[in-house]
PDB file of C-alpha atoms in Angstrom:
ATOM      1  CA  UNK A  10      52.433 -18.855  39.565  1.00  0.00           C
ATOM      2  CA  UNK A  11      55.244 -20.863  41.036  1.00  0.00           C
ATOM      3  CA  UNK A  12      55.195 -24.587  41.208  1.00  0.00           C
ATOM      4  CA  UNK A  13      53.667 -25.845  44.477  1.00  0.00           C
ATOM      5  CA  UNK A  14      56.119 -27.727  46.963  1.00  0.00           C
ATOM      6  CA  UNK A  15      55.800 -31.375  47.505  1.00  0.00           C
ATOM      7  CA  UNK A  16      53.233 -30.719  50.715  1.00  0.00           C
ATOM      8  CA  UNK A  17      52.243 -34.269  50.909  1.00  0.00           C
ATOM      9  CA  UNK A  18      55.166 -35.431  52.735  1.00  0.00           C
ATOM     10  CA  UNK A  19      54.025 -32.923  55.791  1.00  0.00           C
ATOM     11  CA  UNK A  20      50.975 -34.893  56.447  1.00  0.00           C
ATOM     12  CA  UNK A  21      52.723 -36.538  59.403  1.00  0.00           C
ATOM     13  CA  UNK A  22      53.323 -32.976  60.936  1.00  0.00           C
ATOM     14  CA  UNK A  23      49.592 -32.229  61.192  1.00  0.00           C
ATOM     15  CA  UNK A  24      47.778 -32.202  64.782  1.00  0.00           C
ATOM     16  CA  UNK A  25      44.929 -30.193  65.933  1.00  0.00           C
ATOM     17  CA  UNK A  26      46.775 -28.614  68.938  1.00  0.00           C
ATOM     18  CA  UNK A  27      49.730 -27.349  66.728  1.00  0.00           C
ATOM     19  CA  UNK A  28      47.282 -26.047  64.048  1.00  0.00           C
ATOM     20  CA  UNK A  29      45.289 -24.113  66.912  1.00  0.00           C
ATOM     21  CA  UNK A  30      48.416 -22.686  68.176  1.00  0.00           C
ATOM     22  CA  UNK A  31      49.864 -21.776  65.003  1.00  0.00           C
ATOM     23  CA  UNK A  32      46.717 -20.206  63.713  1.00  0.00           C
ATOM     24  CA  UNK A  33      46.364 -17.923  66.816  1.00  0.00           C
ATOM     25  CA  UNK A  34      50.123 -16.977  66.773  1.00  0.00           C
ATOM     26  CA  UNK A  35      50.439 -15.877  63.240  1.00  0.00           C
ATOM     27  CA  UNK A  36      46.640 -14.839  62.627  1.00  0.00           C
ATOM     28  CA  UNK A  37      47.436 -11.204  62.137  1.00  0.00           C
ATOM     29  CA  UNK A  38      50.674 -11.406  60.390  1.00  0.00           C
ATOM     30  CA  UNK A  39      49.460 -14.022  58.037  1.00  0.00           C
ATOM     31  CA  UNK A  40      46.112 -12.406  56.964  1.00  0.00           C
ATOM     32  CA  UNK A  41      42.732 -13.029  56.794  1.00  0.00           C
ATOM     33  CA  UNK A  42      42.810 -14.796  53.743  1.00  0.00           C
ATOM     34  CA  UNK A  43      45.354 -17.602  54.932  1.00  0.00           C
ATOM     35  CA  UNK A  44      43.676 -17.865  58.226  1.00  0.00           C
ATOM     36  CA  UNK A  45      40.195 -18.201  56.623  1.00  0.00           C
ATOM     37  CA  UNK A  46      41.321 -20.822  54.106  1.00  0.00           C
ATOM     38  CA  UNK A  47      42.974 -22.988  56.826  1.00  0.00           C
ATOM     39  CA  UNK A  48      39.873 -22.782  59.095  1.00  0.00           C
ATOM     40  CA  UNK A  49      37.864 -23.920  56.207  1.00  0.00           C
ATOM     41  CA  UNK A  50      40.042 -26.614  55.356  1.00  0.00           C
ATOM     42  CA  UNK A  51      40.236 -27.532  59.248  1.00  0.00           C
ATOM     43  CA  UNK A  52      36.536 -27.670  59.661  1.00  0.00           C
ATOM     44  CA  UNK A  53      36.330 -29.650  56.305  1.00  0.00           C
ATOM     45  CA  UNK A  54      38.660 -32.151  57.843  1.00  0.00           C
ATOM     46  CA  UNK A  55      36.280 -32.734  60.625  1.00  0.00           C
ATOM     47  CA  UNK A  56      33.380 -33.397  58.554  1.00  0.00           C
ATOM     48  CA  UNK A  57      31.961 -36.794  58.135  1.00  0.00           C
ATOM     49  CA  UNK A  58      31.134 -36.018  54.675  1.00  0.00           C
ATOM     50  CA  UNK A  59      34.506 -35.465  53.680  1.00  0.00           C
ATOM     51  CA  UNK A  60      36.317 -38.498  51.671  1.00  0.00           C
ATOM     52  CA  UNK A  61      39.417 -39.982  52.976  1.00  0.00           C
ATOM     53  CA  UNK A  62      41.291 -38.904  49.925  1.00  0.00           C
ATOM     54  CA  UNK A  63      40.319 -35.491  50.601  1.00  0.00           C
ATOM     55  CA  UNK A  64      41.028 -35.758  54.266  1.00  0.00           C
ATOM     56  CA  UNK A  65      44.592 -36.893  53.462  1.00  0.00           C
ATOM     57  CA  UNK A  66      45.268 -33.890  51.219  1.00  0.00           C
ATOM     58  CA  UNK A  67      43.934 -31.496  53.797  1.00  0.00           C
ATOM     59  CA  UNK A  68      46.007 -33.074  56.558  1.00  0.00           C
ATOM     60  CA  UNK A  69      49.102 -32.749  54.309  1.00  0.00           C
ATOM     61  CA  UNK A  70      48.352 -29.031  53.541  1.00  0.00           C
ATOM     62  CA  UNK A  71      47.721 -28.235  57.394  1.00  0.00           C
ATOM     63  CA  UNK A  72      50.701 -30.135  58.136  1.00  0.00           C
ATOM     64  CA  UNK A  73      52.766 -27.991  55.644  1.00  0.00           C
ATOM     65  CA  UNK A  74      51.478 -24.688  56.921  1.00  0.00           C
ATOM     66  CA  UNK A  75      52.387 -25.509  60.636  1.00  0.00           C
ATOM     67  CA  UNK A  76      55.755 -27.171  59.702  1.00  0.00           C
ATOM     68  CA  UNK A  77      58.802 -24.909  60.424  1.00  0.00           C
ATOM     69  CA  UNK A  78      60.518 -26.792  57.953  1.00  0.00           C
ATOM     70  CA  UNK A  79      58.556 -25.492  54.628  1.00  0.00           C
ATOM     71  CA  UNK A  80      59.882 -24.168  51.396  1.00  0.00           C
ATOM     72  CA  UNK A  81      59.957 -20.511  52.492  1.00  0.00           C
ATOM     73  CA  UNK A  82      60.540 -20.273  56.118  1.00  0.00           C
ATOM     74  CA  UNK A  83      57.570 -18.416  57.897  1.00  0.00           C
ATOM     75  CA  UNK A  84      59.969 -15.813  59.624  1.00  0.00           C
ATOM     76  CA  UNK A  85      60.719 -14.200  56.372  1.00  0.00           C
ATOM     77  CA  UNK A  86      58.240 -11.209  56.220  1.00  0.00           C
ATOM     78  CA  UNK A  87      55.423 -11.216  53.802  1.00  0.00           C
ATOM     79  CA  UNK A  88      57.192 -14.177  51.392  1.00  0.00           C
ATOM     80  CA  UNK A  89      57.245 -16.643  54.519  1.00  0.00           C
ATOM     81  CA  UNK A  90      53.579 -17.352  54.403  1.00  0.00           C
ATOM     82  CA  UNK A  91      52.981 -16.908  50.672  1.00  0.00           C
ATOM     83  CA  UNK A  92      53.880 -20.535  50.097  1.00  0.00           C
ATOM     84  CA  UNK A  93      51.443 -21.693  52.729  1.00  0.00           C
ATOM     85  CA  UNK A  94      48.698 -19.714  51.277  1.00  0.00           C
ATOM     86  CA  UNK A  95      49.343 -21.153  47.834  1.00  0.00           C
ATOM     87  CA  UNK A  96      49.268 -24.700  49.285  1.00  0.00           C
ATOM     88  CA  UNK A  97      46.003 -23.894  51.244  1.00  0.00           C
ATOM     89  CA  UNK A  98      44.318 -22.406  48.230  1.00  0.00           C
ATOM     90  CA  UNK A  99      45.250 -25.351  45.894  1.00  0.00           C
ATOM     91  CA  UNK A 100      43.843 -27.959  48.121  1.00  0.00           C
ATOM     92  CA  UNK A 101      40.913 -25.582  48.922  1.00  0.00           C
ATOM     93  CA  UNK A 102      40.094 -25.840  45.125  1.00  0.00           C
ATOM     94  CA  UNK A 103      40.632 -29.522  45.166  1.00  0.00           C
ATOM     95  CA  UNK A 104      38.215 -30.261  48.000  1.00  0.00           C
ATOM     96  CA  UNK A 105      35.805 -27.329  47.367  1.00  0.00           C
ATOM     97  CA  UNK A 106      32.629 -29.862  46.697  1.00  0.00           C
ATOM     98  CA  UNK A 107      33.147 -30.916  50.197  1.00  0.00           C
ATOM     99  CA  UNK A 108      32.702 -27.703  51.769  1.00  0.00           C
ATOM    100  CA  UNK A 109      29.441 -26.864  53.193  1.00  0.00           C
ATOM    101  CA  UNK A 110      28.023 -23.636  53.666  1.00  0.00           C
ATOM    102  CA  UNK A 111      27.887 -24.397  57.231  1.00  0.00           C
ATOM    103  CA  UNK A 112      31.679 -24.919  57.346  1.00  0.00           C
ATOM    104  CA  UNK A 113      32.220 -21.541  55.526  1.00  0.00           C
ATOM    105  CA  UNK A 114      29.969 -19.765  58.018  1.00  0.00           C
ATOM    106  CA  UNK A 115      31.755 -21.455  61.175  1.00  0.00           C
ATOM    107  CA  UNK A 116      35.148 -20.351  59.719  1.00  0.00           C
ATOM    108  CA  UNK A 117      33.831 -16.931  58.936  1.00  0.00           C
ATOM    109  CA  UNK A 118      32.444 -16.685  62.629  1.00  0.00           C
ATOM    110  CA  UNK A 119      35.974 -17.453  64.006  1.00  0.00           C
ATOM    111  CA  UNK A 120      37.596 -15.153  61.586  1.00  0.00           C
ATOM    112  CA  UNK A 121      35.367 -12.244  62.882  1.00  0.00           C
ATOM    113  CA  UNK A 122      36.873 -12.586  66.354  1.00  0.00           C
ATOM    114  CA  UNK A 123      40.449 -11.976  65.042  1.00  0.00           C
ATOM    115  CA  UNK A 124      39.997  -9.599  62.209  1.00  0.00           C
ATOM    116  CA  UNK A 125      38.109  -6.236  61.513  1.00  0.00           C
ATOM    117  CA  UNK A 126      35.603  -5.797  58.844  1.00  0.00           C
ATOM    118  CA  UNK A 127      38.187  -4.756  56.088  1.00  0.00           C
ATOM    119  CA  UNK A 128      40.161  -7.551  56.759  1.00  0.00           C
ATOM    120  CA  UNK A 129      37.223  -9.848  56.633  1.00  0.00           C
ATOM    121  CA  UNK A 130      35.941  -8.448  53.445  1.00  0.00           C
ATOM    122  CA  UNK A 131      39.525  -9.132  51.841  1.00  0.00           C
ATOM    123  CA  UNK A 132      39.057 -12.859  53.211  1.00  0.00           C
ATOM    124  CA  UNK A 133      35.639 -13.140  51.578  1.00  0.00           C
ATOM    125  CA  UNK A 134      37.533 -12.492  48.004  1.00  0.00           C
ATOM    126  CA  UNK A 135      39.146 -16.020  48.703  1.00  0.00           C
ATOM    127  CA  UNK A 136      35.808 -17.441  47.019  1.00  0.00           C
ATOM    128  CA  UNK A 137      36.279 -15.225  43.716  1.00  0.00           C
ATOM    129  CA  UNK A 138      36.632 -18.220  41.376  1.00  0.00           C
ATOM    130  CA  UNK A 139      37.251 -21.008  43.818  1.00  0.00           C
ATOM    131  CA  UNK A 140      34.334 -23.213  42.827  1.00  0.00           C
ATOM    132  CA  UNK A 141      35.058 -22.708  38.863  1.00  0.00           C
ATOM    133  CA  UNK A 142      36.800 -25.828  37.107  1.00  0.00           C
TER     134      UNK A 142
END
């Protein structure tokens, strides 16, 4: 896997309104895995149980995702969102212990509004190995 970009410098680009707009706009093109990871991180960010340090890296990752100025521009088909997914998965693995089953369920319910069963099954594979250290 390629080296991750310095996504921490994107923390100031995150806000809930831009996140919601971007997720709705790119959902189908991005794929269920990216959207699921983003939703889980977004809901984890809202949790009172999430540490300040973990919130900081979640904010940076979500800021990176919504920024039009990331390493691979999102307008490039397929590759444009691959760096976003890599960052989201990296952070998801870092904060996995903060992710409650209720957060996963909430994200899954939102995902089911936008994707069909086959796409959701692909998103469920996101957790293959996520909680391994």
